[in-house]
PDB file of C-alpha atoms in Angstrom:
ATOM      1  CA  UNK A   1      -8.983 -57.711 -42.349  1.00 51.00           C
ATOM      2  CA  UNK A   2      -8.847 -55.255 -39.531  1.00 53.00           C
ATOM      3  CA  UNK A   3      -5.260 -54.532 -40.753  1.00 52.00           C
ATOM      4  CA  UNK A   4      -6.337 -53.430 -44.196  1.00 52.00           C
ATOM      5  CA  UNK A   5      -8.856 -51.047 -43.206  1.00 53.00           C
ATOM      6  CA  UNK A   6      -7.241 -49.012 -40.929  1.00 54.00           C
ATOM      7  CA  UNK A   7      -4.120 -49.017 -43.363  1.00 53.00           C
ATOM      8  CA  UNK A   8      -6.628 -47.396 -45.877  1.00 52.00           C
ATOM      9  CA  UNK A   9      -8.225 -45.238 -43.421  1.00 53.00           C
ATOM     10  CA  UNK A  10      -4.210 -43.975 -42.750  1.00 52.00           C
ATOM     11  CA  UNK A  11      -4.080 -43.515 -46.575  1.00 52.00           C
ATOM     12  CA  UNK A  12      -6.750 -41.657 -47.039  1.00 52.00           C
ATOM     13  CA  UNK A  13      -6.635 -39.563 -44.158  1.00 53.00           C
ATOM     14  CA  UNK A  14      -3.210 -38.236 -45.222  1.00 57.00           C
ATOM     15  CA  UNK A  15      -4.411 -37.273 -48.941  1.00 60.00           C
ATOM     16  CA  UNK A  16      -7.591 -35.896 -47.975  1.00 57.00           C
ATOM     17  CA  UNK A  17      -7.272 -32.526 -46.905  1.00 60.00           C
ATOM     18  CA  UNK A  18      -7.956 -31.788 -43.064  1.00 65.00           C
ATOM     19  CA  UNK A  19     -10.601 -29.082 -41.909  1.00 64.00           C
ATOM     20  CA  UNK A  20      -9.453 -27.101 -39.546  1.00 72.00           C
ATOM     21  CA  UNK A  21     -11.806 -24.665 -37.553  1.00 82.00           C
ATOM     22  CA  UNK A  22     -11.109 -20.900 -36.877  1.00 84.00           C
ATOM     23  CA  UNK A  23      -9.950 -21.087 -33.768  1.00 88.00           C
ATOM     24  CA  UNK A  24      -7.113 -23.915 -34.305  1.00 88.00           C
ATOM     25  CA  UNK A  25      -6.004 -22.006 -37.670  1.00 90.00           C
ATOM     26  CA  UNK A  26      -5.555 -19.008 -35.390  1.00 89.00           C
ATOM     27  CA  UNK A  27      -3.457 -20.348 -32.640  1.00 90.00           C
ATOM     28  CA  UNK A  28      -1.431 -21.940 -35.589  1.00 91.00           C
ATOM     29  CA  UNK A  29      -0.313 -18.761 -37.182  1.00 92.00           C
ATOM     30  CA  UNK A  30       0.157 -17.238 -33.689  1.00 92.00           C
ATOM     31  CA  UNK A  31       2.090 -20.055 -32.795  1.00 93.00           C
ATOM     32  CA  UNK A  32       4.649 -19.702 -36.473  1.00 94.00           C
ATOM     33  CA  UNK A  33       5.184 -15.743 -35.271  1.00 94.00           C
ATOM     34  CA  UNK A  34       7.881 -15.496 -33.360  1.00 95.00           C
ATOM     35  CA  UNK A  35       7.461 -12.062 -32.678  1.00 96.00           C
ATOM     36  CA  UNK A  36       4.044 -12.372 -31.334  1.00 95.00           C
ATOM     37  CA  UNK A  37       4.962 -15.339 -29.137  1.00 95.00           C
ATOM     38  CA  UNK A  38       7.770 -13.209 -27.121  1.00 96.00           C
ATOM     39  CA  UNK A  39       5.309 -10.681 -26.662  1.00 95.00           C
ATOM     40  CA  UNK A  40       2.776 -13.178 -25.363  1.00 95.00           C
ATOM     41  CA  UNK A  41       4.982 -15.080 -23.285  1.00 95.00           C
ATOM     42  CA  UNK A  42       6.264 -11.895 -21.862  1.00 93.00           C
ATOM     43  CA  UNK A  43       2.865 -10.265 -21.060  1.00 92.00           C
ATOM     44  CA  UNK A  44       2.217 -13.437 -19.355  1.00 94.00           C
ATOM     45  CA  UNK A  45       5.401 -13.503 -17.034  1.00 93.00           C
ATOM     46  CA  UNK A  46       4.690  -9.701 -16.059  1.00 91.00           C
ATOM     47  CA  UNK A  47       0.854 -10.612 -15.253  1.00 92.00           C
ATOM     48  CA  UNK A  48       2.539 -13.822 -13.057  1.00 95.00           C
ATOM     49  CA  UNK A  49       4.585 -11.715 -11.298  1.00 93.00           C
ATOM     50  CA  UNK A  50       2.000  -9.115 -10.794  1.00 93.00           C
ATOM     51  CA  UNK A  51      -0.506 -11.472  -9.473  1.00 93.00           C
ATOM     52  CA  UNK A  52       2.160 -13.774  -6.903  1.00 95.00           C
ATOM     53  CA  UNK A  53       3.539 -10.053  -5.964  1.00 93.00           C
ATOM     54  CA  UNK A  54       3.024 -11.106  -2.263  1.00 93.00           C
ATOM     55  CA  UNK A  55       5.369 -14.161  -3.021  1.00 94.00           C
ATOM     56  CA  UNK A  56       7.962 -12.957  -5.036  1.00 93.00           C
ATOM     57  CA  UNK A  57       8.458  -9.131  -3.905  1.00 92.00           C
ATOM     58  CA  UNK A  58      12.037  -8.709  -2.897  1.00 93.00           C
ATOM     59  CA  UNK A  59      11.009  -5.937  -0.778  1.00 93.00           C
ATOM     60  CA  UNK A  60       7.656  -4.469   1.301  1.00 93.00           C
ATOM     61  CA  UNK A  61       6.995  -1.636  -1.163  1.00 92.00           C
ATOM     62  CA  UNK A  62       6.286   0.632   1.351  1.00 92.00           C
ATOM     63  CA  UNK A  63       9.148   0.349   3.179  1.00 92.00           C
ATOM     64  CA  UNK A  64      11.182   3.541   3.288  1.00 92.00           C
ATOM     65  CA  UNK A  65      14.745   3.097   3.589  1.00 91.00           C
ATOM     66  CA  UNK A  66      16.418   6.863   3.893  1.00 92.00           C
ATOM     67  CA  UNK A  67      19.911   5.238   3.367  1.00 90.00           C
ATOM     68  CA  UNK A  68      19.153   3.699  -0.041  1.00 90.00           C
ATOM     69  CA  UNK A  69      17.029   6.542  -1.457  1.00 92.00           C
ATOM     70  CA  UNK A  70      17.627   6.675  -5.213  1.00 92.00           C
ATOM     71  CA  UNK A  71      20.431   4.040  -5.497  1.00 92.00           C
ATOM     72  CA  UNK A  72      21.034   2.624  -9.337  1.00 93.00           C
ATOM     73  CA  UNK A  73      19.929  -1.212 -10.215  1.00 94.00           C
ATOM     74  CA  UNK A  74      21.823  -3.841  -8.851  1.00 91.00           C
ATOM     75  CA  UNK A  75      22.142  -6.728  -7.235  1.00 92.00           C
ATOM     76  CA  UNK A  76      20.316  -5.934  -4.184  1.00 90.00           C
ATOM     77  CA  UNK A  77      17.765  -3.873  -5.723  1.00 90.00           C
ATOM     78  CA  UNK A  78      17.312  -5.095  -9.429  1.00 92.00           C
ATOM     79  CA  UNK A  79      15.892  -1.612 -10.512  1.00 93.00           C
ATOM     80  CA  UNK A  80      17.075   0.416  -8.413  1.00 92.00           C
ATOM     81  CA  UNK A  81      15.441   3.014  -5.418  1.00 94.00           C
ATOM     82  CA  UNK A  82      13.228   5.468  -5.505  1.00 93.00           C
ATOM     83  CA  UNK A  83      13.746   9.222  -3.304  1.00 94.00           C
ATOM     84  CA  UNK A  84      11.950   7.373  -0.425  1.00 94.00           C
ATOM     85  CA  UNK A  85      14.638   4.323  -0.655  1.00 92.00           C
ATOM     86  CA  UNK A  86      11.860   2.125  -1.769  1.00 95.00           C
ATOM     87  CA  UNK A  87      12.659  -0.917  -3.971  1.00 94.00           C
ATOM     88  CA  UNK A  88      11.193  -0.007  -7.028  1.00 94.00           C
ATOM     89  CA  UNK A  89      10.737  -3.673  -8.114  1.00 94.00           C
ATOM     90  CA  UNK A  90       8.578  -4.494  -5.228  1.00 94.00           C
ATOM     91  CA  UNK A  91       6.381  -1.219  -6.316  1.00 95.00           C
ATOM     92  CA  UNK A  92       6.386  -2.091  -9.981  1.00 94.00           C
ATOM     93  CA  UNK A  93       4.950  -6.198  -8.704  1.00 94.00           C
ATOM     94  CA  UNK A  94       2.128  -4.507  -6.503  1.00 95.00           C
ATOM     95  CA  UNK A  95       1.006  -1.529  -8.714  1.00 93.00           C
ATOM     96  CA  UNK A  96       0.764  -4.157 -11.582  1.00 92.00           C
ATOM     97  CA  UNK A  97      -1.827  -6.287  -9.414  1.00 93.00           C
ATOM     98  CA  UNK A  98      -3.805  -2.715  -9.274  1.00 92.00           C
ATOM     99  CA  UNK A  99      -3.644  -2.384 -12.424  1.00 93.00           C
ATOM    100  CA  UNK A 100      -4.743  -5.653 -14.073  1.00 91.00           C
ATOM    101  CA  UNK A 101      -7.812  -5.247 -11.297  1.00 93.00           C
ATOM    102  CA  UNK A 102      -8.878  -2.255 -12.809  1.00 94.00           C
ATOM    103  CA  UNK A 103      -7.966  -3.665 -16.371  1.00 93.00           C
ATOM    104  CA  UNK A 104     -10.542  -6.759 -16.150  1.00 93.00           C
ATOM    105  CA  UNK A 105     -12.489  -4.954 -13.862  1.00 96.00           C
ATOM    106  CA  UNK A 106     -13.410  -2.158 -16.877  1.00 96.00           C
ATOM    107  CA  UNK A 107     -13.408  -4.799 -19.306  1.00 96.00           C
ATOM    108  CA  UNK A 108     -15.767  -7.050 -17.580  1.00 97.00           C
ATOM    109  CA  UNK A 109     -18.136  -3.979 -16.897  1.00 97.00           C
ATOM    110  CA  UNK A 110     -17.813  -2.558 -20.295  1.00 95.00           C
ATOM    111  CA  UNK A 111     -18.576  -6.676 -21.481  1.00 96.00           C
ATOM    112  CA  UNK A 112     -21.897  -6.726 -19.421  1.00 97.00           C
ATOM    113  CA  UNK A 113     -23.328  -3.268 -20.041  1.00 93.00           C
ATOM    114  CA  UNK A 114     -22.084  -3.637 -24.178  1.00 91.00           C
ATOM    115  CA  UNK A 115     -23.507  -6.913 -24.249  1.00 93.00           C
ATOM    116  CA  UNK A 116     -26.936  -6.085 -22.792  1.00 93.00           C
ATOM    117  CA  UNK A 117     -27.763  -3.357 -24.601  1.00 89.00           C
ATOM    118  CA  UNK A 118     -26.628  -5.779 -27.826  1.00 88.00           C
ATOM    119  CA  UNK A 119     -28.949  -8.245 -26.597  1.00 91.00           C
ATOM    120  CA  UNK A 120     -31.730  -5.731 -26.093  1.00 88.00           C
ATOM    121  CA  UNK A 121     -30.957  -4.162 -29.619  1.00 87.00           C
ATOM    122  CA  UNK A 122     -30.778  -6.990 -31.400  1.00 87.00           C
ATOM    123  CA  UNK A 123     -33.665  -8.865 -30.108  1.00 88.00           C
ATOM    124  CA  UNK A 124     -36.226  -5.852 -29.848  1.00 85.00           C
ATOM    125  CA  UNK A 125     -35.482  -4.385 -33.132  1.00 85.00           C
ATOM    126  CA  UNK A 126     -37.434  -1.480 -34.262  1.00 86.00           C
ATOM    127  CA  UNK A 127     -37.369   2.106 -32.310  1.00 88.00           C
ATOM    128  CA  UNK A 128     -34.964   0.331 -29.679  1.00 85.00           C
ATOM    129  CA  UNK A 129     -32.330  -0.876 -31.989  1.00 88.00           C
ATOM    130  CA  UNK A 130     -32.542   2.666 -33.970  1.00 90.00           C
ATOM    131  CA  UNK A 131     -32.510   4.784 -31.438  1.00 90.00           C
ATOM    132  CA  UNK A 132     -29.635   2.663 -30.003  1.00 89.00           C
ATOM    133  CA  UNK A 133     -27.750   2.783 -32.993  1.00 89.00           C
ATOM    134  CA  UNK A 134     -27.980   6.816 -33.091  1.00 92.00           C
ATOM    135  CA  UNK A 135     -27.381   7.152 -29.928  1.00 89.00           C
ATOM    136  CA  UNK A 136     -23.649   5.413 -30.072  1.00 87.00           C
ATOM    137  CA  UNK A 137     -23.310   7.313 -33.365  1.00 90.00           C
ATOM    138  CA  UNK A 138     -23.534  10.051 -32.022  1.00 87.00           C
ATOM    139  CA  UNK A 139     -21.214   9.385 -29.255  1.00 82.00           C
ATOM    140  CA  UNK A 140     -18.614   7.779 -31.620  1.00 86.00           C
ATOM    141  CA  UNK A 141     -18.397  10.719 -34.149  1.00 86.00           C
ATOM    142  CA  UNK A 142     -17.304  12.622 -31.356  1.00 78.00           C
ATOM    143  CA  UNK A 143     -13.279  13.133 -30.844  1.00 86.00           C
ATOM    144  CA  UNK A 144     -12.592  11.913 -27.238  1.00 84.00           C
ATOM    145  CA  UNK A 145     -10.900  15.404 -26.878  1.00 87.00           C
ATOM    146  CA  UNK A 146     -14.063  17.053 -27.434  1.00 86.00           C
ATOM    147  CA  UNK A 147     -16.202  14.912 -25.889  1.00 79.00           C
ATOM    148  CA  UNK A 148     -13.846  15.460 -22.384  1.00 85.00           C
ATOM    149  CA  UNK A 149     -13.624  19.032 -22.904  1.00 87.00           C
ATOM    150  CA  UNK A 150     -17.862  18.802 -22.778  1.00 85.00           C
ATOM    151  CA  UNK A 151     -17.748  16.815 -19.975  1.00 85.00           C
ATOM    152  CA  UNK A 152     -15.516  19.232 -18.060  1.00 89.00           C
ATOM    153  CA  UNK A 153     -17.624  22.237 -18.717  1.00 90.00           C
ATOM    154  CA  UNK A 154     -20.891  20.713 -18.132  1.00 87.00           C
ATOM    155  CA  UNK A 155     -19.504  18.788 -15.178  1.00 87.00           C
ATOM    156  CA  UNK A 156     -16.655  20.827 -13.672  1.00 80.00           C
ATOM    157  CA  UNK A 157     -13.246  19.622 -12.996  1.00 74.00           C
TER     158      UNK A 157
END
């Protein structure tokens, strides 16, 4: 008897239509475009290499070699030197670990401070969440031309 019933569970499981949630319909269609998937896979090679720099650096980036200042790519040096003979592989690997610190770094900041004042906004209500509101209004109808340009003159350079 246990045969039959999971044969009909099997039968109905495949004609009934499956639910999927957000997130696994999401990763489905990312998965089916190609395009996307390169760039993904690339993005995450660059961030590997950027984060084992200390491993897989050809070169010490700050090594100045005077004989091999501004050579072309090749085998030895894979994108060539810059005027200082440095391998500019080995620079590219390190400057991408500063970079992806100060990438997560001003997302995670902008993540807490965004989020708290959400929080504070949304539970509070009332003059909070209004003035809130008008505040980033404000802010946002601003070009980010303009609203340098302010800063500057207010500030100095």
């Amino acid at each position: 008897m246990t045969g039959r019933t999971t044969s009909a569970l099997a039968a109905t499981s495949t004609t009934e239509p499956r639910i999927r949630g957000g997130l696994a319909l999401a990763v489905q269609q990312f998965m089916r475009n190609r395009a996307a998937l390169a760039g993904f896979v690339s993005l995450l090679l660059i961030g590997l290499a950027a984060l084992f720099a200390p491993w897989l650096a050809p070169y010490d980036p700050t090594a100045i070699d005077l004989s091999a200042k501004l050579q072309a790519p090749g085998l030895a040096h894979w994108l060539g030197t810059d005027f200082f003979g440095r391998d500019v592989l080995s620079r590219v690997m390190w400057g991408g670990r500063v970079s992806l610190l100060v990438g997560f770094t001003s997302v995670g900041f902008a993540l807490l401070v965004g989020g708290t004042l959400g929080l504070y906004a949304g539970f509070y209500r009332g003059w909070l969440e209004k003035g809130m509101v008008a505040t980033f209004d404000v802010a946002l109808a601003f070009p980010a031309v303009v609203l340098a340009l302010l800063l500057i003159t207010f500030l100095g350079q």
